[in-house]
Amino acid sequence: MTSNALLCFCGSQQLYADCCEPFHLKTKQPQTPEQLMRARYSAYAVKNAAFVRDSYAKEKQAENSLSEIKDFATSCRFVNLTVLDSGYDEDTGFVKFKAHYFYQDLYCELAEHSKFIKEDEQWRYLDGEITPVADIKIKRNDTCPCGSNKKYKKCHSV
Ligand SMILES: [Zn+2]
Ligand SMILES: [Zn+2]
């Protein structure tokens, strides 16, 4: 499989090259908060910490260092993203989503209501309310929770 045929990490069922990659390469700007949110998720999945940092609202960039973003991205295996709802007006917007990922041997669900603002004509991520969900500890012989029907040790295990 060439990288051109890679499905996008954000779950859009489009090719990465037609979906989030142009945002990561900065050849296109996200036109909606949902596009930006998907691009941020994909950026975590491809460990593009600079994109994640630069797409925070300016006031948040200082508290989200590149090294922290990179550490989080490299310690997780991202499974899927589900956008539940989104909307926007002139210069504010929101996205409700769920993301699943593995952190070490924990299967984690992140449910978040994210807020976005427009700065310099670009959508940026401001902050979000996270709904805590219990992380599930996975054993090597368990069926992988990603939906592959494989054992965890043959699937998402490190
Ligand atoms: Zn995408
Ligand atoms: Zn798996």
Short mmCIF file of N, CA and C and ligand atoms in Angstrom, two decimals:
data_model
loop_
_atom_site.label_atom_id
_atom_site.label_comp_id
_atom_site.label_asym_id
_atom_site.label_seq_id
_atom_site.Cartn_x
_atom_site.Cartn_y
_atom_site.Cartn_z
N MET A 1 0.86 -1.20 0.00
CA MET A 1 0.00 0.00 0.00
C MET A 1 0.89 1.24 0.00
N THR A 2 0.68 2.10 -0.93
CA THR A 2 1.43 3.36 -0.94
C THR A 2 0.76 4.33 0.03
N SER A 3 1.50 5.33 0.42
CA SER A 3 0.91 6.28 1.37
C SER A 3 -0.26 7.02 0.73
N ASN A 4 -0.27 7.09 -0.62
CA ASN A 4 -1.38 7.77 -1.30
C ASN A 4 -2.71 7.05 -1.08
N ALA A 5 -2.65 5.72 -0.85
CA ALA A 5 -3.87 4.95 -0.71
C ALA A 5 -4.29 4.80 0.75
N LEU A 6 -3.59 5.50 1.63
CA LEU A 6 -3.87 5.38 3.05
C LEU A 6 -5.19 6.08 3.41
N LEU A 7 -6.06 5.33 4.08
CA LEU A 7 -7.30 5.97 4.54
C LEU A 7 -6.97 6.94 5.66
N CYS A 8 -7.70 8.03 5.72
CA CYS A 8 -7.39 9.03 6.72
C CYS A 8 -7.65 8.50 8.13
N PHE A 9 -6.81 8.94 9.05
CA PHE A 9 -6.88 8.51 10.45
C PHE A 9 -8.14 9.02 11.14
N CYS A 10 -8.74 10.07 10.60
CA CYS A 10 -9.86 10.70 11.30
C CYS A 10 -11.17 9.95 11.11
N GLY A 11 -11.15 8.86 10.32
CA GLY A 11 -12.35 8.04 10.19
C GLY A 11 -13.32 8.54 9.13
N SER A 12 -12.87 9.46 8.28
CA SER A 12 -13.76 10.03 7.27
C SER A 12 -14.06 9.06 6.13
N GLN A 13 -13.27 7.97 6.04
CA GLN A 13 -13.34 7.03 4.91
C GLN A 13 -12.84 7.67 3.62
N GLN A 14 -12.21 8.81 3.70
CA GLN A 14 -11.53 9.38 2.54
C GLN A 14 -10.05 9.08 2.66
N LEU A 15 -9.34 9.25 1.53
CA LEU A 15 -7.90 9.06 1.57
C LEU A 15 -7.26 10.18 2.39
N TYR A 16 -6.22 9.80 3.12
CA TYR A 16 -5.48 10.80 3.90
C TYR A 16 -5.03 11.95 2.99
N ALA A 17 -4.58 11.61 1.77
CA ALA A 17 -4.09 12.64 0.84
C ALA A 17 -5.19 13.62 0.42
N ASP A 18 -6.46 13.18 0.53
CA ASP A 18 -7.58 14.06 0.14
C ASP A 18 -8.28 14.66 1.35
N CYS A 19 -7.88 14.24 2.56
CA CYS A 19 -8.63 14.64 3.75
C CYS A 19 -7.75 15.53 4.62
N CYS A 20 -7.06 14.95 5.59
CA CYS A 20 -6.33 15.78 6.55
C CYS A 20 -4.91 16.15 6.11
N GLU A 21 -4.32 15.39 5.18
CA GLU A 21 -2.93 15.68 4.82
C GLU A 21 -2.72 17.10 4.28
N PRO A 22 -3.61 17.61 3.40
CA PRO A 22 -3.39 18.99 2.92
C PRO A 22 -3.39 20.02 4.05
N PHE A 23 -4.14 19.75 5.14
CA PHE A 23 -4.11 20.66 6.29
C PHE A 23 -2.76 20.54 6.99
N HIS A 24 -2.26 19.30 7.12
CA HIS A 24 -0.96 19.11 7.79
C HIS A 24 0.17 19.75 6.97
N LEU A 25 0.03 19.70 5.66
CA LEU A 25 1.05 20.29 4.78
C LEU A 25 0.84 21.80 4.61
N LYS A 26 -0.27 22.28 5.17
CA LYS A 26 -0.64 23.70 5.09
C LYS A 26 -0.88 24.16 3.65
N THR A 27 -1.24 23.24 2.77
CA THR A 27 -1.66 23.65 1.43
C THR A 27 -3.13 24.03 1.42
N LYS A 28 -3.86 23.63 2.47
CA LYS A 28 -5.26 24.02 2.62
C LYS A 28 -5.52 24.39 4.07
N GLN A 29 -6.52 25.25 4.29
CA GLN A 29 -6.92 25.62 5.66
C GLN A 29 -8.26 24.96 5.97
N PRO A 30 -8.40 24.40 7.18
CA PRO A 30 -9.72 23.87 7.56
C PRO A 30 -10.78 24.96 7.49
N GLN A 31 -11.90 24.63 6.87
CA GLN A 31 -12.97 25.61 6.69
C GLN A 31 -14.01 25.57 7.80
N THR A 32 -13.98 24.53 8.60
CA THR A 32 -14.96 24.39 9.70
C THR A 32 -14.23 23.87 10.94
N PRO A 33 -14.82 24.09 12.13
CA PRO A 33 -14.22 23.51 13.34
C PRO A 33 -14.09 21.99 13.23
N GLU A 34 -15.06 21.33 12.61
CA GLU A 34 -14.97 19.87 12.50
C GLU A 34 -13.76 19.45 11.66
N GLN A 35 -13.51 20.15 10.56
CA GLN A 35 -12.32 19.82 9.76
C GLN A 35 -11.05 20.00 10.59
N LEU A 36 -11.00 21.08 11.37
CA LEU A 36 -9.81 21.31 12.18
C LEU A 36 -9.67 20.23 13.25
N MET A 37 -10.80 19.88 13.89
CA MET A 37 -10.75 18.86 14.94
C MET A 37 -10.27 17.52 14.36
N ARG A 38 -10.77 17.15 13.19
CA ARG A 38 -10.33 15.92 12.54
C ARG A 38 -8.84 15.99 12.20
N ALA A 39 -8.42 17.15 11.72
CA ALA A 39 -7.01 17.32 11.35
C ALA A 39 -6.12 17.23 12.59
N ARG A 40 -6.61 17.73 13.73
CA ARG A 40 -5.82 17.63 14.96
C ARG A 40 -5.70 16.18 15.42
N TYR A 41 -6.82 15.45 15.34
CA TYR A 41 -6.77 14.03 15.71
C TYR A 41 -5.77 13.30 14.80
N SER A 42 -5.88 13.52 13.49
CA SER A 42 -4.95 12.88 12.55
C SER A 42 -3.52 13.29 12.81
N ALA A 43 -3.33 14.53 13.22
CA ALA A 43 -1.97 15.00 13.52
C ALA A 43 -1.39 14.25 14.71
N TYR A 44 -2.22 13.99 15.73
CA TYR A 44 -1.75 13.13 16.84
C TYR A 44 -1.37 11.76 16.30
N ALA A 45 -2.22 11.21 15.42
CA ALA A 45 -1.98 9.85 14.92
C ALA A 45 -0.69 9.77 14.11
N VAL A 46 -0.35 10.82 13.37
CA VAL A 46 0.90 10.80 12.59
C VAL A 46 2.03 11.50 13.35
N LYS A 47 1.77 11.86 14.63
CA LYS A 47 2.76 12.46 15.52
C LYS A 47 3.29 13.78 14.96
N ASN A 48 2.41 14.56 14.40
CA ASN A 48 2.77 15.89 13.91
C ASN A 48 2.46 16.90 15.02
N ALA A 49 3.39 16.97 15.98
CA ALA A 49 3.16 17.80 17.16
C ALA A 49 3.05 19.28 16.80
N ALA A 50 3.79 19.71 15.78
CA ALA A 50 3.76 21.13 15.41
C ALA A 50 2.37 21.54 14.96
N PHE A 51 1.70 20.66 14.21
CA PHE A 51 0.35 21.01 13.77
C PHE A 51 -0.58 21.12 14.97
N VAL A 52 -0.46 20.19 15.90
CA VAL A 52 -1.32 20.21 17.09
C VAL A 52 -1.10 21.51 17.86
N ARG A 53 0.16 21.87 18.07
CA ARG A 53 0.47 23.07 18.83
C ARG A 53 -0.03 24.33 18.09
N ASP A 54 0.26 24.41 16.79
CA ASP A 54 -0.09 25.61 16.04
C ASP A 54 -1.59 25.79 15.86
N SER A 55 -2.36 24.72 16.05
CA SER A 55 -3.82 24.85 15.86
C SER A 55 -4.54 25.13 17.18
N TYR A 56 -3.78 25.26 18.28
CA TYR A 56 -4.37 25.80 19.51
C TYR A 56 -4.56 27.31 19.34
N ALA A 57 -5.57 27.83 20.04
CA ALA A 57 -5.72 29.28 20.12
C ALA A 57 -4.42 29.86 20.70
N LYS A 58 -4.08 31.07 20.28
CA LYS A 58 -2.80 31.67 20.69
C LYS A 58 -2.59 31.63 22.20
N GLU A 59 -3.65 31.97 22.95
CA GLU A 59 -3.50 32.04 24.41
C GLU A 59 -3.19 30.67 25.02
N LYS A 60 -3.42 29.59 24.27
CA LYS A 60 -3.19 28.23 24.80
C LYS A 60 -1.87 27.63 24.34
N GLN A 61 -1.22 28.27 23.38
CA GLN A 61 -0.04 27.62 22.80
C GLN A 61 1.10 27.48 23.81
N ALA A 62 1.24 28.48 24.70
CA ALA A 62 2.35 28.44 25.66
C ALA A 62 2.22 27.28 26.64
N GLU A 63 0.99 26.93 26.99
CA GLU A 63 0.81 25.86 27.99
C GLU A 63 0.78 24.46 27.37
N ASN A 64 0.94 24.36 26.06
CA ASN A 64 0.96 23.07 25.39
C ASN A 64 2.26 22.95 24.60
N SER A 65 3.30 22.47 25.28
CA SER A 65 4.61 22.45 24.65
C SER A 65 4.69 21.34 23.62
N LEU A 66 5.55 21.55 22.63
CA LEU A 66 5.76 20.54 21.60
C LEU A 66 6.16 19.21 22.20
N SER A 67 7.03 19.26 23.23
CA SER A 67 7.52 17.99 23.78
C SER A 67 6.40 17.23 24.50
N GLU A 68 5.51 17.96 25.19
CA GLU A 68 4.38 17.28 25.84
C GLU A 68 3.43 16.65 24.82
N ILE A 69 3.17 17.41 23.75
CA ILE A 69 2.29 16.88 22.71
C ILE A 69 2.92 15.64 22.08
N LYS A 70 4.22 15.75 21.81
CA LYS A 70 4.92 14.63 21.19
C LYS A 70 4.93 13.40 22.10
N ASP A 71 5.17 13.61 23.40
CA ASP A 71 5.17 12.50 24.35
C ASP A 71 3.83 11.79 24.35
N PHE A 72 2.75 12.58 24.38
CA PHE A 72 1.42 11.98 24.39
C PHE A 72 1.19 11.22 23.08
N ALA A 73 1.52 11.84 21.95
CA ALA A 73 1.27 11.20 20.65
C ALA A 73 2.04 9.90 20.51
N THR A 74 3.29 9.88 21.02
CA THR A 74 4.09 8.67 20.83
C THR A 74 3.74 7.59 21.85
N SER A 75 3.11 7.95 22.96
CA SER A 75 2.77 6.91 23.95
C SER A 75 1.39 6.32 23.69
N CYS A 76 0.66 6.81 22.71
CA CYS A 76 -0.69 6.31 22.41
C CYS A 76 -0.73 5.65 21.05
N ARG A 77 -1.62 4.65 20.92
CA ARG A 77 -1.96 4.13 19.60
C ARG A 77 -3.41 4.52 19.36
N PHE A 78 -3.63 5.32 18.36
CA PHE A 78 -4.96 5.88 18.12
C PHE A 78 -5.80 4.91 17.31
N VAL A 79 -7.03 4.68 17.76
CA VAL A 79 -7.89 3.66 17.14
C VAL A 79 -8.94 4.31 16.25
N ASN A 80 -9.76 5.17 16.82
CA ASN A 80 -10.78 5.78 15.98
C ASN A 80 -11.33 7.06 16.59
N LEU A 81 -12.00 7.78 15.73
CA LEU A 81 -12.62 9.05 16.10
C LEU A 81 -14.06 9.01 15.61
N THR A 82 -14.99 9.41 16.46
CA THR A 82 -16.39 9.53 16.05
C THR A 82 -16.85 10.95 16.38
N VAL A 83 -17.21 11.69 15.36
CA VAL A 83 -17.77 13.03 15.58
C VAL A 83 -19.27 12.88 15.79
N LEU A 84 -19.75 13.36 16.93
CA LEU A 84 -21.17 13.20 17.28
C LEU A 84 -22.00 14.39 16.84
N ASP A 85 -21.40 15.56 16.90
CA ASP A 85 -22.15 16.77 16.57
C ASP A 85 -21.14 17.90 16.37
N SER A 86 -21.50 18.87 15.56
CA SER A 86 -20.63 20.04 15.41
C SER A 86 -21.44 21.19 14.84
N GLY A 87 -20.93 22.38 15.04
CA GLY A 87 -21.62 23.56 14.51
C GLY A 87 -20.75 24.79 14.70
N TYR A 88 -21.10 25.86 14.03
CA TYR A 88 -20.32 27.08 14.17
C TYR A 88 -21.11 28.27 13.65
N ASP A 89 -20.73 29.45 14.11
CA ASP A 89 -21.23 30.68 13.50
C ASP A 89 -20.02 31.49 13.03
N GLU A 90 -20.16 32.80 13.01
CA GLU A 90 -19.10 33.63 12.44
C GLU A 90 -17.70 33.30 12.97
N ASP A 91 -17.53 33.33 14.30
CA ASP A 91 -16.17 33.12 14.80
C ASP A 91 -16.05 32.24 16.05
N THR A 92 -17.11 31.49 16.36
CA THR A 92 -16.98 30.45 17.38
C THR A 92 -17.64 29.18 16.87
N GLY A 93 -17.18 28.06 17.41
CA GLY A 93 -17.76 26.79 16.98
C GLY A 93 -17.51 25.71 18.01
N PHE A 94 -18.11 24.57 17.80
CA PHE A 94 -17.93 23.45 18.72
C PHE A 94 -17.93 22.14 17.95
N VAL A 95 -17.32 21.13 18.56
CA VAL A 95 -17.39 19.76 18.05
C VAL A 95 -17.53 18.85 19.26
N LYS A 96 -18.51 17.95 19.19
CA LYS A 96 -18.60 16.88 20.20
C LYS A 96 -18.10 15.61 19.56
N PHE A 97 -17.20 14.95 20.24
CA PHE A 97 -16.64 13.74 19.63
C PHE A 97 -16.24 12.73 20.70
N LYS A 98 -16.01 11.51 20.21
CA LYS A 98 -15.41 10.47 21.03
C LYS A 98 -14.18 9.96 20.31
N ALA A 99 -13.13 9.75 21.04
CA ALA A 99 -11.92 9.18 20.45
C ALA A 99 -11.51 7.97 21.29
N HIS A 100 -11.04 6.95 20.62
CA HIS A 100 -10.53 5.76 21.31
C HIS A 100 -9.06 5.59 21.00
N TYR A 101 -8.30 5.25 22.02
CA TYR A 101 -6.88 5.02 21.82
C TYR A 101 -6.35 4.11 22.92
N PHE A 102 -5.22 3.53 22.67
CA PHE A 102 -4.54 2.73 23.69
C PHE A 102 -3.43 3.56 24.29
N TYR A 103 -3.35 3.51 25.61
CA TYR A 103 -2.21 4.10 26.32
C TYR A 103 -1.62 2.97 27.16
N GLN A 104 -0.39 2.59 26.84
CA GLN A 104 0.17 1.37 27.43
C GLN A 104 -0.83 0.23 27.22
N ASP A 105 -1.24 -0.48 28.29
CA ASP A 105 -2.22 -1.56 28.08
C ASP A 105 -3.62 -1.13 28.51
N LEU A 106 -3.89 0.13 28.43
CA LEU A 106 -5.23 0.64 28.75
C LEU A 106 -5.93 1.04 27.46
N TYR A 107 -7.20 0.66 27.36
CA TYR A 107 -8.04 1.10 26.26
C TYR A 107 -8.83 2.30 26.77
N CYS A 108 -8.63 3.45 26.15
CA CYS A 108 -9.16 4.69 26.69
C CYS A 108 -10.20 5.28 25.75
N GLU A 109 -11.20 5.85 26.37
CA GLU A 109 -12.19 6.59 25.59
C GLU A 109 -12.16 8.03 26.06
N LEU A 110 -12.07 8.93 25.11
CA LEU A 110 -12.11 10.35 25.42
C LEU A 110 -13.39 10.91 24.80
N ALA A 111 -14.25 11.45 25.63
CA ALA A 111 -15.46 12.12 25.12
C ALA A 111 -15.30 13.59 25.44
N GLU A 112 -15.37 14.42 24.43
CA GLU A 112 -15.07 15.83 24.64
C GLU A 112 -16.03 16.72 23.86
N HIS A 113 -16.38 17.84 24.50
CA HIS A 113 -17.10 18.92 23.84
C HIS A 113 -16.08 20.04 23.67
N SER A 114 -15.56 20.18 22.47
CA SER A 114 -14.48 21.12 22.20
C SER A 114 -15.01 22.45 21.71
N LYS A 115 -14.30 23.50 22.10
CA LYS A 115 -14.67 24.84 21.63
C LYS A 115 -13.59 25.38 20.70
N PHE A 116 -14.04 26.06 19.67
CA PHE A 116 -13.14 26.60 18.66
C PHE A 116 -13.42 28.08 18.46
N ILE A 117 -12.38 28.81 18.14
CA ILE A 117 -12.56 30.23 17.81
C ILE A 117 -11.78 30.54 16.53
N LYS A 118 -12.19 31.62 15.90
CA LYS A 118 -11.48 32.05 14.70
C LYS A 118 -10.50 33.14 15.07
N GLU A 119 -9.25 32.93 14.70
CA GLU A 119 -8.19 33.93 14.93
C GLU A 119 -7.46 34.10 13.61
N ASP A 120 -7.22 35.32 13.22
CA ASP A 120 -6.51 35.58 11.95
C ASP A 120 -7.14 34.79 10.80
N GLU A 121 -8.48 34.75 10.78
CA GLU A 121 -9.21 34.08 9.70
C GLU A 121 -9.03 32.56 9.69
N GLN A 122 -8.51 32.00 10.80
CA GLN A 122 -8.33 30.55 10.85
C GLN A 122 -9.00 29.99 12.09
N TRP A 123 -9.59 28.79 11.93
CA TRP A 123 -10.15 28.12 13.09
C TRP A 123 -9.04 27.61 13.98
N ARG A 124 -9.22 27.81 15.30
CA ARG A 124 -8.25 27.28 16.27
C ARG A 124 -9.01 26.65 17.43
N TYR A 125 -8.36 25.68 18.06
CA TYR A 125 -8.94 24.97 19.19
C TYR A 125 -8.70 25.77 20.47
N LEU A 126 -9.78 26.09 21.19
CA LEU A 126 -9.65 26.87 22.42
C LEU A 126 -9.52 25.95 23.63
N ASP A 127 -10.56 25.20 23.92
CA ASP A 127 -10.48 24.24 25.02
C ASP A 127 -11.67 23.30 24.91
N GLY A 128 -11.76 22.40 25.88
CA GLY A 128 -12.84 21.43 25.80
C GLY A 128 -13.22 20.92 27.16
N GLU A 129 -14.46 20.46 27.25
CA GLU A 129 -14.93 19.78 28.46
C GLU A 129 -14.87 18.30 28.21
N ILE A 130 -14.09 17.62 29.05
CA ILE A 130 -13.90 16.19 28.87
C ILE A 130 -14.82 15.44 29.82
N THR A 131 -15.54 14.47 29.29
CA THR A 131 -16.37 13.60 30.12
C THR A 131 -15.54 12.39 30.50
N PRO A 132 -15.27 12.20 31.77
CA PRO A 132 -14.41 11.06 32.14
C PRO A 132 -15.12 9.73 31.90
N VAL A 133 -14.39 8.81 31.31
CA VAL A 133 -14.88 7.45 31.07
C VAL A 133 -13.79 6.51 31.59
N ALA A 134 -14.18 5.42 32.24
CA ALA A 134 -13.19 4.52 32.81
C ALA A 134 -12.34 3.89 31.71
N ASP A 135 -11.03 3.86 31.94
CA ASP A 135 -10.13 3.16 31.02
C ASP A 135 -10.21 1.67 31.32
N ILE A 136 -10.08 0.86 30.27
CA ILE A 136 -10.18 -0.59 30.43
C ILE A 136 -8.79 -1.20 30.29
N LYS A 137 -8.42 -2.01 31.27
CA LYS A 137 -7.12 -2.69 31.21
C LYS A 137 -7.27 -3.92 30.31
N ILE A 138 -6.38 -4.06 29.34
CA ILE A 138 -6.47 -5.16 28.37
C ILE A 138 -5.35 -6.16 28.63
N LYS A 139 -5.71 -7.45 28.63
CA LYS A 139 -4.69 -8.50 28.76
C LYS A 139 -4.33 -9.03 27.38
N ARG A 140 -3.15 -9.63 27.30
CA ARG A 140 -2.62 -10.00 25.98
C ARG A 140 -3.52 -10.94 25.20
N ASN A 141 -4.22 -11.85 25.92
CA ASN A 141 -5.05 -12.82 25.21
C ASN A 141 -6.49 -12.37 25.03
N ASP A 142 -6.82 -11.17 25.49
CA ASP A 142 -8.17 -10.65 25.28
C ASP A 142 -8.39 -10.33 23.81
N THR A 143 -9.64 -10.34 23.40
CA THR A 143 -9.98 -9.86 22.06
C THR A 143 -9.73 -8.35 22.03
N CYS A 144 -9.07 -7.90 21.00
CA CYS A 144 -8.73 -6.47 20.95
C CYS A 144 -10.00 -5.64 20.85
N PRO A 145 -10.13 -4.61 21.67
CA PRO A 145 -11.37 -3.80 21.65
C PRO A 145 -11.51 -2.90 20.43
N CYS A 146 -10.56 -2.93 19.52
CA CYS A 146 -10.65 -2.04 18.36
C CYS A 146 -11.64 -2.53 17.32
N GLY A 147 -12.14 -3.77 17.49
CA GLY A 147 -13.12 -4.27 16.53
C GLY A 147 -12.54 -5.18 15.46
N SER A 148 -11.26 -5.51 15.57
CA SER A 148 -10.62 -6.34 14.54
C SER A 148 -10.94 -7.83 14.71
N ASN A 149 -11.46 -8.22 15.89
CA ASN A 149 -11.67 -9.64 16.23
C ASN A 149 -10.38 -10.43 16.39
N LYS A 150 -9.26 -9.74 16.43
CA LYS A 150 -7.99 -10.42 16.71
C LYS A 150 -7.70 -10.34 18.21
N LYS A 151 -6.78 -11.23 18.65
CA LYS A 151 -6.32 -11.07 20.02
C LYS A 151 -5.48 -9.80 20.13
N TYR A 152 -5.59 -9.21 21.29
CA TYR A 152 -4.87 -7.95 21.53
C TYR A 152 -3.38 -8.11 21.22
N LYS A 153 -2.80 -9.25 21.63
CA LYS A 153 -1.34 -9.42 21.43
C LYS A 153 -0.98 -9.46 19.95
N LYS A 154 -1.94 -9.80 19.08
CA LYS A 154 -1.65 -9.83 17.63
C LYS A 154 -2.15 -8.56 16.95
N CYS A 155 -2.65 -7.64 17.73
CA CYS A 155 -3.25 -6.45 17.11
C CYS A 155 -2.60 -5.18 17.65
N HIS A 156 -3.24 -4.52 18.61
CA HIS A 156 -2.75 -3.22 19.03
C HIS A 156 -1.74 -3.26 20.17
N SER A 157 -1.38 -4.47 20.64
CA SER A 157 -0.41 -4.55 21.72
C SER A 157 0.95 -4.01 21.25
N VAL A 158 1.74 -3.48 22.22
CA VAL A 158 3.07 -2.99 21.82
C VAL A 158 4.07 -4.13 21.82
ZN ZN B 1 -9.07 13.19 7.84
ZN ZN B 2 -6.65 -3.82 17.72
#
